[in-house]
mmCIF file of C-alpha atoms and ligand atoms in Angstrom:
data_model
loop_
_atom_site.group_PDB
_atom_site.id
_atom_site.type_symbol
_atom_site.label_atom_id
_atom_site.label_comp_id
_atom_site.label_asym_id
_atom_site.label_seq_id
_atom_site.Cartn_x
_atom_site.Cartn_y
_atom_site.Cartn_z
ATOM 1 C CA MET T 1 -11.778 -7.168 46.126
ATOM 2 C CA TRP T 2 -13.731 -8.358 43.072
ATOM 3 C CA ARG T 3 -13.296 -4.888 41.684
ATOM 4 C CA GLN T 4 -9.512 -5.249 41.848
ATOM 5 C CA ALA T 5 -9.654 -8.681 40.321
ATOM 6 C CA LEU T 6 -11.781 -7.391 37.468
ATOM 7 C CA PHE T 7 -9.373 -4.516 36.929
ATOM 8 C CA ALA T 8 -6.379 -6.848 36.764
ATOM 9 C CA LEU T 9 -8.251 -8.993 34.287
ATOM 10 C CA LEU T 10 -9.071 -6.028 32.052
ATOM 11 C CA VAL T 11 -5.466 -4.862 32.187
ATOM 12 C CA LEU T 12 -4.202 -8.297 31.219
ATOM 13 C CA ALA T 13 -6.668 -8.396 28.356
ATOM 14 C CA SER T 14 -5.390 -5.072 27.061
ATOM 15 C CA LEU T 15 -1.722 -6.062 27.050
ATOM 16 C CA VAL T 16 -0.447 -5.764 23.512
ATOM 17 C CA GLU T 17 2.148 -8.123 22.134
ATOM 18 C CA GLY T 18 2.878 -5.930 19.142
ATOM 19 C CA CYS T 19 1.432 -3.741 16.436
ATOM 20 C CA ARG T 20 -2.188 -4.344 15.643
ATOM 21 C CA TYR T 21 -2.922 -4.227 11.940
ATOM 22 C CA LYS T 22 -5.196 -7.017 10.760
ATOM 23 C CA GLY T 23 -3.626 -9.216 13.390
ATOM 24 C CA THR T 24 -0.665 -8.749 15.679
ATOM 25 C CA HIS T 25 2.854 -8.097 14.469
ATOM 26 C CA LYS T 26 6.157 -8.246 16.335
ATOM 27 C CA ASP T 27 8.630 -5.360 16.603
ATOM 28 C CA GLY T 28 10.570 -5.061 13.348
ATOM 29 C CA GLU T 29 8.264 -7.428 11.488
ATOM 30 C CA THR T 30 7.349 -6.470 7.920
ATOM 31 C CA TRP T 31 4.395 -7.584 5.807
ATOM 32 C CA VAL T 32 2.871 -6.655 2.468
ATOM 33 C CA VAL T 33 -0.398 -4.728 2.233
ATOM 34 C CA ARG T 34 -2.560 -4.585 -0.893
ATOM 35 C CA SER T 35 0.198 -6.461 -2.762
ATOM 36 C CA THR T 36 2.132 -3.207 -3.206
ATOM 37 C CA PHE T 37 3.316 -1.686 0.060
ATOM 38 C CA VAL T 38 5.687 -3.144 2.658
ATOM 39 C CA MET T 39 4.577 -2.208 6.161
ATOM 40 C CA LYS T 40 6.735 -2.416 9.280
ATOM 41 C CA CYS T 41 5.890 -2.614 12.993
ATOM 42 C CA ILE T 42 7.896 -0.388 15.299
ATOM 43 C CA ILE T 43 7.580 -0.733 19.077
ATOM 44 C CA ASN T 44 9.116 1.979 21.208
ATOM 45 C CA PRO T 45 10.817 1.229 24.544
ATOM 46 C CA ASP T 46 7.853 2.872 26.295
ATOM 47 C CA GLY T 47 5.494 0.339 24.769
ATOM 48 C CA GLY T 48 4.023 2.687 22.146
ATOM 49 C CA TRP T 49 3.751 1.246 18.671
ATOM 50 C CA ARG T 50 3.231 2.434 15.145
ATOM 51 C CA THR T 51 3.163 0.989 11.669
ATOM 52 C CA THR T 52 4.868 2.659 8.780
ATOM 53 C CA ILE T 53 5.271 1.895 5.082
ATOM 54 C CA VAL T 54 8.949 1.267 4.409
ATOM 55 C CA ALA T 55 9.167 -0.137 0.882
ATOM 56 C CA CYS T 56 7.276 -1.201 -2.228
ATOM 57 C CA GLN T 57 6.557 -4.571 -3.783
ATOM 58 C CA THR T 58 6.583 -4.872 -7.577
ATOM 59 C CA PRO T 59 3.934 -6.866 -9.496
ATOM 60 C CA GLY T 60 6.665 -9.494 -9.933
ATOM 61 C CA GLY T 61 6.933 -9.828 -6.143
ATOM 62 C CA LYS T 62 10.276 -8.070 -5.673
ATOM 63 C CA GLN T 63 10.650 -5.704 -2.715
ATOM 64 C CA ILE T 64 12.332 -2.397 -3.549
ATOM 65 C CA GLN T 65 13.369 0.459 -1.292
ATOM 66 C CA PRO T 66 12.305 4.107 -1.700
ATOM 67 C CA GLY T 67 14.578 5.642 -4.352
ATOM 68 C CA GLU T 68 14.901 2.354 -6.241
ATOM 69 C CA THR T 69 13.610 1.654 -9.741
ATOM 70 C CA VAL T 70 13.416 -1.759 -11.389
ATOM 71 C CA THR T 71 12.342 -2.862 -14.842
ATOM 72 C CA GLU T 72 10.154 -5.942 -15.139
ATOM 73 C CA GLY T 73 9.491 -6.763 -18.764
ATOM 74 C CA ASP T 74 8.019 -3.655 -20.365
ATOM 75 C CA THR T 75 7.103 -2.026 -17.033
ATOM 76 C CA LYS T 76 9.305 0.285 -15.028
ATOM 77 C CA VAL T 77 8.495 0.267 -11.310
ATOM 78 C CA GLU T 78 9.576 3.120 -9.077
ATOM 79 C CA CYS T 79 9.333 3.431 -5.295
ATOM 80 C CA THR T 80 9.462 6.935 -3.835
ATOM 81 C CA LYS T 81 9.352 8.419 -0.369
ATOM 82 C CA MET T 82 7.170 11.534 -0.351
ATOM 83 C CA PRO T 83 7.971 14.670 1.679
ATOM 84 C CA ASP T 84 5.117 13.874 4.122
ATOM 85 C CA GLY T 85 6.691 10.487 4.880
ATOM 86 C CA SER T 86 4.267 8.427 2.806
ATOM 87 C CA VAL T 87 5.508 6.011 0.159
ATOM 88 C CA ARG T 88 4.439 6.020 -3.488
ATOM 89 C CA ILE T 89 4.653 3.254 -6.068
ATOM 90 C CA ASN T 90 4.715 4.222 -9.697
ATOM 91 C CA ARG T 91 4.417 1.855 -12.662
ATOM 92 C CA HIS T 92 5.292 3.197 -16.092
ATOM 93 C CA TYR T 93 4.114 1.078 -18.959
ATOM 94 C CA LYS T 94 4.514 1.557 -22.680
ATOM 95 C CA ALA T 95 2.132 -0.500 -24.799
ATOM 96 C CA LYS T 96 3.772 -2.051 -27.853
ATOM 97 C CA THR T 97 2.047 -0.627 -30.894
ATOM 98 C CA SER T 98 3.318 -3.316 -33.248
ATOM 99 C CA ASP T 99 0.658 -5.940 -32.504
ATOM 100 C CA CYS T 100 -2.538 -6.529 -30.530
ATOM 101 C CA GLU T 101 -1.412 -9.604 -28.567
ATOM 102 C CA GLY T 102 -3.729 -11.748 -30.661
ATOM 103 C CA HIS T 103 -6.793 -9.488 -30.388
ATOM 104 C CA ALA T 104 -8.853 -8.314 -33.348
ATOM 105 C CA ILE T 105 -9.383 -4.667 -34.255
ATOM 106 C CA GLY T 106 -12.062 -3.162 -32.010
ATOM 107 C CA GLU T 107 -11.472 -5.619 -29.151
ATOM 108 C CA SER T 108 -10.599 -4.460 -25.618
ATOM 109 C CA TRP T 109 -8.733 -6.315 -22.917
ATOM 110 C CA ILE T 110 -7.086 -5.681 -19.526
ATOM 111 C CA SER T 111 -3.326 -5.911 -19.502
ATOM 112 C CA LYS T 112 -0.954 -5.915 -16.504
ATOM 113 C CA ARG T 113 -3.995 -5.767 -14.235
ATOM 114 C CA ASN T 114 -4.437 -1.966 -14.458
ATOM 115 C CA PHE T 115 -4.423 -1.019 -18.141
ATOM 116 C CA ASN T 116 -7.425 -1.290 -20.473
ATOM 117 C CA LYS T 117 -6.257 -1.698 -24.048
ATOM 118 C CA THR T 118 -8.099 -1.532 -27.333
ATOM 119 C CA CYS T 119 -6.844 -2.870 -30.636
ATOM 120 C CA THR T 120 -6.917 -0.298 -33.444
ATOM 121 C CA ASP T 121 -5.725 -0.484 -37.057
ATOM 122 C CA LYS T 122 -2.553 1.246 -35.826
ATOM 123 C CA GLY T 123 -1.924 -1.380 -33.140
ATOM 124 C CA GLN T 124 -2.836 -1.450 -29.475
ATOM 125 C CA LYS T 125 -3.669 1.615 -27.415
ATOM 126 C CA ILE T 126 -4.239 2.105 -23.685
ATOM 127 C CA VAL T 127 -7.667 3.745 -23.375
ATOM 128 C CA ASN T 128 -8.069 3.955 -19.610
ATOM 129 C CA CYS T 129 -6.811 2.548 -16.304
ATOM 130 C CA VAL T 130 -8.558 0.170 -13.912
ATOM 131 C CA THR T 131 -8.064 -0.256 -10.165
ATOM 132 C CA ASP T 132 -6.955 -3.617 -8.736
ATOM 133 C CA SER T 133 -10.634 -4.405 -8.098
ATOM 134 C CA GLY T 134 -11.547 -3.599 -11.717
ATOM 135 C CA ILE T 135 -13.066 -0.100 -11.499
ATOM 136 C CA ALA T 136 -12.373 1.882 -14.690
ATOM 137 C CA PHE T 137 -11.139 5.472 -14.580
ATOM 138 C CA ASN T 138 -9.951 7.827 -17.302
ATOM 139 C CA LEU T 139 -6.486 8.683 -18.514
ATOM 140 C CA ASN T 140 -5.146 11.718 -16.653
ATOM 141 C CA SER T 141 -7.501 11.353 -13.722
ATOM 142 C CA LYS T 142 -7.403 10.124 -10.137
ATOM 143 C CA TYR T 143 -9.569 7.601 -8.346
ATOM 144 C CA THR T 144 -9.603 6.859 -4.616
ATOM 145 C CA VAL T 145 -10.714 3.475 -3.297
ATOM 146 C CA SER T 146 -9.872 1.240 -0.274
ATOM 147 C CA GLY T 147 -7.234 3.580 1.098
ATOM 148 C CA ILE T 148 -5.377 4.044 -2.190
ATOM 149 C CA ILE T 149 -5.283 7.090 -4.458
ATOM 150 C CA TYR T 150 -4.719 5.856 -8.009
ATOM 151 C CA SER T 151 -3.535 8.243 -10.710
ATOM 152 C CA CYS T 152 -3.557 7.344 -14.395
ATOM 153 C CA LEU T 153 -1.136 9.518 -16.351
ATOM 154 C CA GLN T 154 -0.518 9.497 -20.073
ATOM 155 C CA HIS T 155 2.831 10.868 -21.249
ATOM 156 C CA THR T 156 3.712 12.277 -24.662
ATOM 157 C CA ASP T 157 5.962 9.278 -25.491
ATOM 158 C CA GLY T 158 2.937 6.970 -25.222
ATOM 159 C CA THR T 159 3.844 5.668 -21.754
ATOM 160 C CA VAL T 160 0.994 5.412 -19.270
ATOM 161 C CA SER T 161 1.815 5.497 -15.563
ATOM 162 C CA ILE T 162 -0.326 4.144 -12.808
ATOM 163 C CA VAL T 163 0.567 5.713 -9.476
ATOM 164 C CA ARG T 164 -0.564 4.494 -6.077
ATOM 165 C CA ASP T 165 -0.442 6.696 -3.027
ATOM 166 C CA ASN T 166 -1.534 5.528 0.348
ATOM 167 C CA VAL T 167 -4.404 7.563 1.771
ATOM 168 C CA SER T 168 -4.154 8.922 5.228
ATOM 169 C CA PRO T 169 -6.787 11.539 6.131
ATOM 170 C CA ASN T 170 -4.053 13.172 8.169
ATOM 171 C CA PRO T 171 -0.715 12.012 6.727
ATOM 172 C CA LYS T 172 0.969 12.491 10.087
ATOM 173 C CA ALA T 173 -1.571 10.281 11.869
ATOM 174 C CA ASP T 174 0.062 7.129 10.518
ATOM 175 C CA MET T 175 3.363 8.199 11.955
ATOM 176 C CA LYS T 176 2.171 9.155 15.428
ATOM 177 C CA PRO T 177 3.177 6.634 18.067
ATOM 178 C CA GLN T 178 0.277 5.039 19.867
ATOM 179 C CA THR T 179 1.203 4.608 23.475
ATOM 180 C CA ILE T 180 -0.305 1.856 25.523
ATOM 181 C CA VAL T 181 0.418 2.075 29.190
ATOM 182 C CA CYS T 182 -0.422 -0.953 31.247
ATOM 183 C CA THR T 183 -0.402 -1.219 34.982
ATOM 184 C CA VAL T 184 -0.487 -4.622 36.610
ATOM 185 C CA ARG T 185 -0.932 -4.577 40.406
ATOM 186 C CA GLY T 186 0.444 -1.057 40.537
ATOM 187 C CA GLU T 187 3.487 -1.881 38.456
ATOM 188 C CA ARG T 188 3.940 -0.300 35.070
ATOM 189 C CA LYS T 189 4.503 -2.783 32.273
ATOM 190 C CA ASN T 190 5.542 -2.280 28.691
ATOM 191 C CA ALA T 191 3.679 -3.845 25.803
ATOM 192 C CA GLY T 192 4.967 -7.360 25.262
ATOM 193 C CA GLU T 193 6.007 -7.805 28.882
ATOM 194 C CA THR T 194 4.326 -10.499 30.912
HETATM 195 C C1 NAG H 1 -12.166 -0.734 -21.908
HETATM 196 O O1 NAG H 1 -12.268 0.106 -23.020
HETATM 197 C C2 NAG H 1 -13.386 -0.159 -23.877
HETATM 198 C C3 NAG H 1 -13.259 0.737 -25.101
HETATM 199 O O2 NAG H 1 -13.198 2.093 -24.774
HETATM 200 C C4 NAG H 1 -14.663 0.046 -23.107
HETATM 201 O O3 NAG H 1 -15.778 -0.251 -23.906
HETATM 202 C C5 NAG H 1 -14.656 -0.848 -21.870
HETATM 203 O O4 NAG H 1 -15.799 -0.601 -21.077
HETATM 204 C C6 NAG H 1 -13.405 -0.619 -21.040
HETATM 205 N N1 NAG H 1 -13.380 -1.556 -19.944
HETATM 206 C C7 NAG H 1 -12.955 -1.237 -18.709
HETATM 207 C C8 NAG H 1 -13.017 -2.309 -17.667
HETATM 208 O O5 NAG H 1 -12.526 -0.134 -18.430
#
């Protein structure tokens, strides 16, 4: 008898109300991760759930859909859906060469969070990129940290792009539904049911 009671208790404890990603999220709910990606909770009728990245958020806080591009000041922000289903955010930034934003020749400063600039006698120049947490990495290189692959790309027109891809060791793993089957006193229950 106690065994059954314990079992029922464990089953109740494992009932899921929604997607679990740093807390619980309801079906259809969206939230922003790492200030750049919009994640959505999807609960299937069988109680399985998955999270998927559905859109991008610009540094200005605007949410844009895959395929959309917006310009915020001197930055062009692009949101793209990749063939493997992942979502990429791309920021193209062209440093104005006319002035050094008040800095003296030889000085360096971080601009737009991810670009390290140096003032030269010919105006400002982007010398390398930095991650959101401030780790420097070279132009035309990649750096992976906290689940994000950053790429820093310099183009011939002087634009530098910082690209963020979401890391998934197996890109399909993110997409795979996670099924939770609960049985309460012999009756099958879906996640969210009480
Ligand atoms: C920025 O660039 C300057 C000049 O190359 C360098 O000395 C400095 O360490 C860089 N800072 C970062 C955070 O990348």
